[in-house]
Amino acid sequence: MAGNPPWRGVDRCAGVTCWGSVGNLMAYLLIAVVSVSVSFLLAVVLWRLGIRYGWHREIRARDVHKEPTPRLGGIALYAAMAVGALVASTLPEFSAVFDNPRPVIAVFGGAFIVVAVGVVDDLIDLDWLTKLSGQILAAGVIAWQGVQIVSLPIGGITLFSPTLSLVLTVLAIVLVMNAVNFIDGLDGLVAGVALISNGVFFLYAFVLDSSDQASPYFSLATILTVLLAGSLLGFLPINWNPAKLFMGDSGALLVGLMMAVSAISVTGQIDPGAVSPTQLLPAFLPVLLPLAVLVVPLLDFGLAVVRRLSRGMSPFDADRAHLHHRLLDMGHTHRQAVLILYSWTAVLAIGTLMFLFVAWYIAVGIIVLGLIGSTMVTLSPDQRVTDDPLAIDQEVST
């Protein structure tokens, strides 16, 4: 990429400069509506079929929900995204993305692998090595077809080694998949956190794409974020506490994979050599924003790995010490704990995005005020629960 970097001139985004024509947004709205509709309808069908035919595992010792609940939400999410992608492929606005279909096919091929592995695990409980092997295979398929980390907009770092690029991409995708899966312990938690994250990330990717003269406002990242957000929005009413259908490993791994791929495809658009000293802050956003939108799952994942290794356990052994468990033990209700984690995600994600729209000190102020408010709510539960903080039906899968 030569010439001006894609964020040039958008330090204060407003109007047509950032948002393009109404037609651009309507194209995204159409595929979002499709994914919402398919996700909701299929989730209802899977819930009813799962109950009727017993498509669920027996309740395990570490599970605390009272009734057997199907864990097939990943099927609904994947189908919704796939149908939405098929609709997008017929629209002229998305032609630049689908003219070279290999990356799209690779993404949905890799996603199919993790959903298939996840569904089997949700039904019969696979060992961690089998699940990890499936995740690596899925990430490898995607990276092999060109969705890779090829540059990092920090210090002008470009990865000239194809092998190194492939390995780092696979590691990043597997890391994010497991981080998202680790927080899938409360009804609606992953769906809501990912919905907020994808909404924010779509805005950033959309603004970034506005400078692409070949296909302004349309890219693999924006399509994936809209499709995933739509599928999650349709799924959330069925997954909200008390959940009728769990996302399961198939859904959580799918969500993590799609979020990782979106972030990687955006990062790959940045030319480190085109960054001037006055553009350092916008240049960091492709790295900072994915971290901000994923801070809750990544933090929980890191703490879980350290905690389990220090106890001589495998990082993939389940326990009851995740962030959401700690909130419940503090006295928050199930829904309060979920909403608190939503708030942390929103504050960090939206606050980081604000650096693109307002002066840096205003963005910092927004983040600080948001963090203060979230901290006050976190430390002030409405009630204290001492006997059974998990009395409400819920899923603890990691």
Coordinates of C-alpha atoms in Angstrom, one line a residue:
M1 CA 0.0 0.0 0.0
A2 CA 1.5 3.3 -1.0
G3 CA 0.6 6.9 -0.4
N4 CA -1.5 8.1 2.5
P5 CA -2.4 5.7 5.2
P6 CA -6.1 4.8 5.5
W7 CA -6.7 6.8 8.6
R8 CA -5.4 10.1 7.1
G9 CA -8.0 12.8 7.3
V10 CA -10.3 10.9 9.6
D11 CA -8.9 12.0 12.9
R12 CA -12.2 13.9 13.4
C13 CA -14.7 11.7 11.5
A14 CA -18.0 13.3 10.6
G15 CA -20.6 13.2 7.9
V16 CA -20.1 11.7 4.4
T17 CA -16.3 11.5 4.9
C18 CA -16.7 8.6 7.4
W19 CA -20.1 7.2 6.7
G20 CA -20.4 7.2 2.9
S21 CA -23.8 7.0 1.2
V22 CA -27.0 5.7 2.8
G23 CA -26.8 2.9 0.2
N24 CA -23.7 1.6 1.7
L25 CA -25.2 1.3 5.2
M26 CA -28.4 -0.2 3.7
A27 CA -26.4 -3.0 2.2
Y28 CA -25.0 -3.9 5.6
L29 CA -28.4 -3.5 7.2
L30 CA -29.9 -6.0 4.7
I31 CA -27.4 -8.8 5.5
A32 CA -27.7 -8.0 9.2
V33 CA -31.4 -8.5 9.1
V34 CA -31.0 -11.8 7.3
S35 CA -28.5 -13.1 9.9
V36 CA -30.7 -11.9 12.8
S37 CA -33.7 -13.7 11.3
V38 CA -32.0 -16.9 10.5
S39 CA -30.3 -17.1 13.8
F40 CA -33.4 -16.5 15.9
L41 CA -35.6 -18.9 13.9
L42 CA -33.0 -21.7 13.8
A43 CA -32.2 -21.2 17.5
V44 CA -35.9 -21.7 18.4
V45 CA -36.0 -24.8 16.2
L46 CA -32.8 -26.3 17.7
W47 CA -34.1 -25.6 21.2
R48 CA -37.3 -27.4 20.7
L49 CA -35.7 -30.3 18.8
G50 CA -32.9 -30.6 21.4
I51 CA -35.5 -30.9 24.2
R52 CA -37.7 -33.3 22.3
Y53 CA -34.9 -35.7 21.2
G54 CA -32.5 -35.3 24.1
W55 CA -29.7 -33.6 22.2
H56 CA -27.8 -32.6 25.3
R57 CA -25.3 -34.0 27.7
E58 CA -26.0 -35.2 31.1
I59 CA -25.5 -32.5 33.8
R60 CA -21.9 -32.8 35.0
A61 CA -20.5 -32.3 38.5
R62 CA -19.2 -28.8 37.7
D63 CA -22.4 -27.7 36.0
V64 CA -24.9 -25.8 38.1
H65 CA -27.9 -25.5 35.8
K66 CA -30.8 -27.5 37.0
E67 CA -32.3 -28.8 33.8
P68 CA -30.6 -30.4 30.8
T69 CA -30.2 -27.7 28.2
P70 CA -29.2 -28.1 24.5
R71 CA -25.8 -26.7 23.6
L72 CA -26.3 -26.4 19.9
G73 CA -26.3 -22.6 19.5
G74 CA -23.2 -22.7 17.3
I75 CA -25.2 -24.3 14.6
A76 CA -27.6 -21.4 14.5
L77 CA -24.9 -18.8 14.5
Y78 CA -22.9 -20.5 11.7
A79 CA -26.0 -21.0 9.5
A80 CA -27.0 -17.4 10.0
M81 CA -23.6 -16.1 9.0
A82 CA -23.4 -18.4 6.0
V83 CA -26.8 -17.4 4.7
G84 CA -26.0 -13.8 5.2
A85 CA -22.7 -14.2 3.3
L86 CA -24.6 -15.9 0.4
V87 CA -27.0 -12.9 0.3
A88 CA -24.0 -10.5 0.4
S89 CA -22.3 -12.3 -2.5
T90 CA -25.3 -11.4 -4.7
L91 CA -25.1 -7.7 -4.0
P92 CA -23.0 -5.5 -6.2
E93 CA -21.8 -3.5 -3.2
F94 CA -19.8 -6.5 -1.9
S95 CA -18.4 -7.5 -5.3
A96 CA -14.8 -6.5 -4.4
V97 CA -14.8 -8.9 -1.5
F98 CA -16.4 -11.9 -3.4
D99 CA -14.5 -11.4 -6.7
N100 CA -11.7 -13.2 -4.9
P101 CA -13.7 -15.8 -2.9
R102 CA -10.8 -17.8 -1.5
P103 CA -10.4 -15.9 1.8
V104 CA -14.2 -16.0 2.4
I105 CA -14.4 -19.7 1.6
A106 CA -11.4 -20.4 3.9
V107 CA -13.0 -18.4 6.7
F108 CA -16.2 -20.3 6.5
G109 CA -14.4 -23.6 6.0
G110 CA -12.3 -23.1 9.1
A111 CA -15.5 -22.0 11.0
F112 CA -17.2 -25.2 9.9
I113 CA -14.4 -27.2 11.4
V114 CA -14.6 -25.6 14.8
V115 CA -18.4 -25.7 14.8
A116 CA -18.3 -29.4 13.9
V117 CA -15.7 -30.2 16.6
G118 CA -17.7 -28.0 19.1
V119 CA -21.0 -29.8 18.4
V120 CA -19.4 -33.2 19.0
D121 CA -17.8 -31.9 22.2
D122 CA -21.1 -30.4 23.3
L123 CA -22.8 -33.8 22.9
I124 CA -20.1 -36.3 24.1
D125 CA -17.4 -34.2 25.8
L126 CA -14.2 -34.6 23.8
D127 CA -10.7 -34.4 25.4
W128 CA -8.9 -31.1 25.3
L129 CA -6.2 -32.4 22.9
T130 CA -8.8 -33.3 20.2
K131 CA -10.5 -29.9 20.6
L132 CA -7.2 -28.1 20.3
S133 CA -6.2 -30.1 17.2
G134 CA -9.4 -29.1 15.5
Q135 CA -8.8 -25.4 16.4
I136 CA -5.3 -25.5 15.0
L137 CA -6.6 -27.1 11.8
A138 CA -9.3 -24.5 11.4
A139 CA -6.9 -21.6 12.0
G140 CA -4.4 -23.2 9.6
V141 CA -6.9 -23.4 6.8
I142 CA -7.7 -19.7 7.2
A143 CA -4.1 -18.6 7.4
W144 CA -3.0 -20.9 4.5
Q145 CA -5.5 -19.1 2.2
G146 CA -4.1 -15.7 2.9
V147 CA -5.9 -14.2 5.9
Q148 CA -2.7 -13.6 7.8
I149 CA -0.8 -11.2 10.1
V150 CA 1.6 -9.7 7.6
S151 CA 2.4 -6.4 9.3
L152 CA 2.2 -4.8 12.7
P153 CA 1.7 -1.0 12.8
I154 CA 4.2 -0.6 15.6
G155 CA 7.7 0.6 14.8
G156 CA 7.3 -0.3 11.1
I157 CA 7.4 -4.1 11.7
T158 CA 6.7 -6.2 8.6
L159 CA 6.7 -10.0 8.7
F160 CA 8.7 -11.0 5.6
S161 CA 8.7 -14.7 6.6
P162 CA 5.6 -16.5 5.2
T163 CA 6.2 -19.3 7.8
L164 CA 6.4 -16.8 10.7
S165 CA 3.3 -15.0 9.4
L166 CA 1.3 -18.3 9.2
V167 CA 2.4 -19.4 12.7
L168 CA 1.6 -16.1 14.4
T169 CA -1.8 -16.0 12.7
V170 CA -2.7 -19.6 13.8
L171 CA -1.6 -18.8 17.3
A172 CA -3.6 -15.6 17.4
I173 CA -6.8 -17.2 16.2
V174 CA -6.4 -20.2 18.6
L175 CA -5.7 -17.8 21.5
V176 CA -8.8 -15.7 20.8
M177 CA -11.0 -18.7 20.3
N178 CA -10.1 -20.1 23.7
A179 CA -10.3 -16.7 25.4
V180 CA -13.8 -16.3 24.3
N181 CA -14.7 -19.9 25.2
F182 CA -13.3 -19.4 28.7
I183 CA -15.9 -16.7 29.5
D184 CA -18.8 -18.7 28.2
G185 CA -20.1 -19.4 31.7
L186 CA -23.2 -17.3 32.1
D187 CA -26.3 -17.1 30.0
G188 CA -25.9 -14.3 27.4
L189 CA -22.4 -13.4 28.5
V190 CA -20.4 -14.3 25.3
A191 CA -23.3 -13.2 23.0
G192 CA -23.5 -9.7 24.6
V193 CA -19.8 -9.1 25.0
A194 CA -19.2 -10.1 21.4
L195 CA -22.2 -8.1 20.1
I196 CA -20.8 -4.9 21.7
S197 CA -17.3 -5.7 20.5
N198 CA -18.3 -6.4 17.0
G199 CA -20.5 -3.3 16.8
V200 CA -17.5 -1.1 17.8
F201 CA -15.1 -2.9 15.6
F202 CA -17.5 -2.6 12.6
L203 CA -17.5 1.2 13.0
Y204 CA -13.7 1.3 13.0
A205 CA -13.3 -1.0 10.1
F206 CA -16.0 0.9 8.2
V207 CA -14.2 4.2 8.7
L208 CA -10.9 2.6 7.8
D209 CA -12.4 1.2 4.5
S210 CA -13.7 4.6 3.6
S211 CA -10.2 5.5 2.2
D212 CA -10.1 2.4 -0.1
Q213 CA -10.7 3.9 -3.5
A214 CA -11.1 0.4 -5.1
S215 CA -13.9 -0.8 -2.8
P216 CA -14.8 2.0 -0.3
Y217 CA -16.7 0.9 2.8
F218 CA -16.6 -2.8 2.0
S219 CA -14.1 -5.4 3.2
L220 CA -13.9 -8.9 4.6
A221 CA -13.7 -7.4 8.1
T222 CA -16.8 -5.3 7.9
I223 CA -18.8 -8.1 6.4
L224 CA -17.8 -10.6 9.0
T225 CA -18.5 -8.2 11.9
V226 CA -21.9 -7.4 10.6
L227 CA -22.8 -11.0 10.0
L228 CA -21.5 -12.1 13.4
A229 CA -23.3 -9.2 15.2
G230 CA -26.5 -10.0 13.4
S231 CA -26.4 -13.7 14.3
L232 CA -25.6 -12.8 17.9
L233 CA -28.5 -10.4 18.1
G234 CA -30.9 -13.0 16.9
F235 CA -29.5 -15.6 19.3
L236 CA -29.4 -13.5 22.4
P237 CA -33.2 -13.6 23.2
I238 CA -33.0 -17.5 23.4
N239 CA -29.7 -17.4 25.3
W240 CA -30.7 -14.7 27.9
N241 CA -31.1 -15.9 31.4
P242 CA -32.7 -18.3 32.0
A243 CA -31.3 -19.7 28.7
K244 CA -33.3 -22.1 26.6
L245 CA -30.4 -22.8 24.3
F246 CA -26.7 -22.6 25.2
M247 CA -24.1 -21.4 22.8
G248 CA -21.8 -24.3 23.7
D249 CA -18.2 -24.8 22.6
S250 CA -19.4 -24.7 19.0
G251 CA -20.8 -21.2 19.3
A252 CA -18.1 -19.7 21.6
L253 CA -15.2 -21.0 19.4
L254 CA -17.0 -19.7 16.3
V255 CA -17.4 -16.3 17.8
G256 CA -13.8 -16.2 18.8
L257 CA -12.6 -17.3 15.4
M258 CA -14.6 -14.7 13.6
M259 CA -13.5 -11.9 15.9
A260 CA -9.9 -12.9 15.5
V261 CA -10.2 -13.1 11.7
S262 CA -11.8 -9.6 11.5
A263 CA -9.0 -8.1 13.6
I264 CA -6.3 -9.8 11.6
S265 CA -7.8 -8.7 8.2
V266 CA -8.0 -5.1 9.5
T267 CA -4.4 -5.1 10.8
G268 CA -3.2 -6.4 7.5
Q269 CA -4.5 -3.2 5.7
I270 CA -2.0 -1.0 7.5
D271 CA 1.2 0.0 5.8
P272 CA 3.7 0.6 8.7
G273 CA 6.0 2.6 6.3
A274 CA 3.2 5.1 5.7
V275 CA 2.9 6.2 9.3
S276 CA 4.1 9.6 10.2
P277 CA 5.0 10.9 13.7
T278 CA 1.7 12.9 13.8
Q279 CA -0.3 9.8 13.1
L280 CA 1.0 7.5 15.7
L281 CA -2.1 7.3 17.8
P282 CA -4.5 6.4 14.9
A283 CA -1.8 3.9 13.7
F284 CA -1.9 2.1 17.0
L285 CA -5.7 1.6 16.8
P286 CA -5.6 -1.5 14.7
V287 CA -3.7 -3.1 17.6
L288 CA -5.3 -1.3 20.5
L289 CA -8.9 -1.7 19.4
P290 CA -8.8 -5.6 19.1
L291 CA -7.2 -5.7 22.5
A292 CA -9.8 -3.3 23.9
V293 CA -12.8 -5.2 22.6
L294 CA -11.3 -8.5 23.8
V295 CA -10.0 -7.4 27.1
V296 CA -12.6 -9.3 29.2
P297 CA -12.0 -12.7 27.6
L298 CA -8.2 -12.2 27.3
L299 CA -7.9 -11.1 30.9
D300 CA -10.0 -14.1 32.1
F301 CA -8.0 -16.5 29.9
G302 CA -4.7 -15.2 31.2
L303 CA -5.8 -15.4 34.8
A304 CA -7.2 -18.9 34.3
V305 CA -4.0 -20.2 32.7
V306 CA -1.8 -18.8 35.4
R307 CA -4.1 -20.1 38.1
R308 CA -4.4 -23.6 36.8
L309 CA -0.7 -24.0 36.0
S310 CA 0.2 -22.8 39.5
R311 CA -2.0 -25.6 40.9
G312 CA -0.4 -28.2 38.6
M313 CA -3.5 -28.4 36.4
S314 CA -3.8 -28.3 32.7
P315 CA -4.8 -24.9 31.3
F316 CA -7.8 -26.6 29.8
D317 CA -9.0 -28.2 33.1
A318 CA -12.3 -26.6 34.2
D319 CA -12.6 -24.7 37.5
R320 CA -14.9 -22.3 39.2
A321 CA -12.8 -19.2 39.5
H322 CA -13.5 -17.2 36.4
L323 CA -14.3 -13.5 36.5
H324 CA -18.1 -14.1 36.3
H325 CA -17.9 -16.6 39.1
R326 CA -16.1 -14.0 41.3
L327 CA -18.9 -11.5 40.6
L328 CA -21.5 -14.0 41.6
D329 CA -19.6 -14.8 44.8
M330 CA -19.5 -11.1 45.6
G331 CA -23.3 -11.1 45.7
H332 CA -24.3 -10.1 42.2
T333 CA -27.2 -11.9 40.6
H334 CA -26.7 -13.8 37.4
R335 CA -28.0 -11.0 35.2
Q336 CA -26.1 -8.3 37.2
A337 CA -22.8 -10.1 36.6
V338 CA -23.5 -10.3 32.9
L339 CA -24.4 -6.6 32.7
I340 CA -21.3 -5.6 34.6
L341 CA -19.1 -7.5 32.2
Y342 CA -21.0 -5.8 29.3
S343 CA -20.2 -2.4 30.9
W344 CA -16.5 -3.1 31.1
T345 CA -16.4 -4.2 27.5
A346 CA -18.4 -1.2 26.3
V347 CA -16.3 1.3 28.3
L348 CA -13.0 0.0 27.0
A349 CA -14.1 -0.6 23.4
I350 CA -16.1 2.6 22.9
G351 CA -13.5 4.6 24.8
T352 CA -10.7 3.4 22.6
L353 CA -12.7 4.0 19.4
M354 CA -13.3 7.6 20.5
F355 CA -9.6 8.4 19.9
L356 CA -10.6 8.4 16.2
F357 CA -13.4 10.9 16.6
V358 CA -12.5 13.3 19.4
A359 CA -9.4 14.9 20.9
W360 CA -7.3 12.4 22.9
Y361 CA -8.0 14.1 26.2
I362 CA -11.7 13.8 25.7
A363 CA -11.3 10.1 24.8
V364 CA -9.2 9.5 28.0
G365 CA -11.8 11.3 30.0
I366 CA -14.6 9.1 28.6
I367 CA -12.6 6.0 29.5
V368 CA -11.7 7.2 33.0
L369 CA -15.3 8.1 33.8
G370 CA -16.6 4.9 32.4
L371 CA -14.1 2.8 34.4
I372 CA -15.0 4.7 37.6
G373 CA -18.7 4.0 37.1
S374 CA -18.1 0.3 36.2
T375 CA -15.8 -0.1 39.2
M376 CA -18.4 1.4 41.6
V377 CA -21.1 -1.0 40.2
T378 CA -18.8 -4.0 40.4
L379 CA -17.9 -3.3 44.0
S380 CA -21.4 -2.6 45.2
P381 CA -23.7 -5.6 44.6
D382 CA -27.3 -5.2 45.5
Q383 CA -27.4 -8.3 47.6
R384 CA -25.0 -10.7 49.4
V385 CA -25.3 -14.4 48.6
T386 CA -23.5 -16.7 50.9
D387 CA -25.0 -20.2 50.2
D388 CA -25.6 -20.7 46.6
P389 CA -24.7 -17.7 44.3
L390 CA -25.4 -19.8 41.3
A391 CA -29.0 -20.7 42.1
I392 CA -30.2 -19.5 38.8
D393 CA -30.0 -21.9 35.9
Q394 CA -26.8 -21.3 33.9
E395 CA -24.0 -23.0 32.1
V396 CA -20.4 -23.3 33.3
S397 CA -18.5 -24.8 30.5
T398 CA -14.9 -24.0 31.3

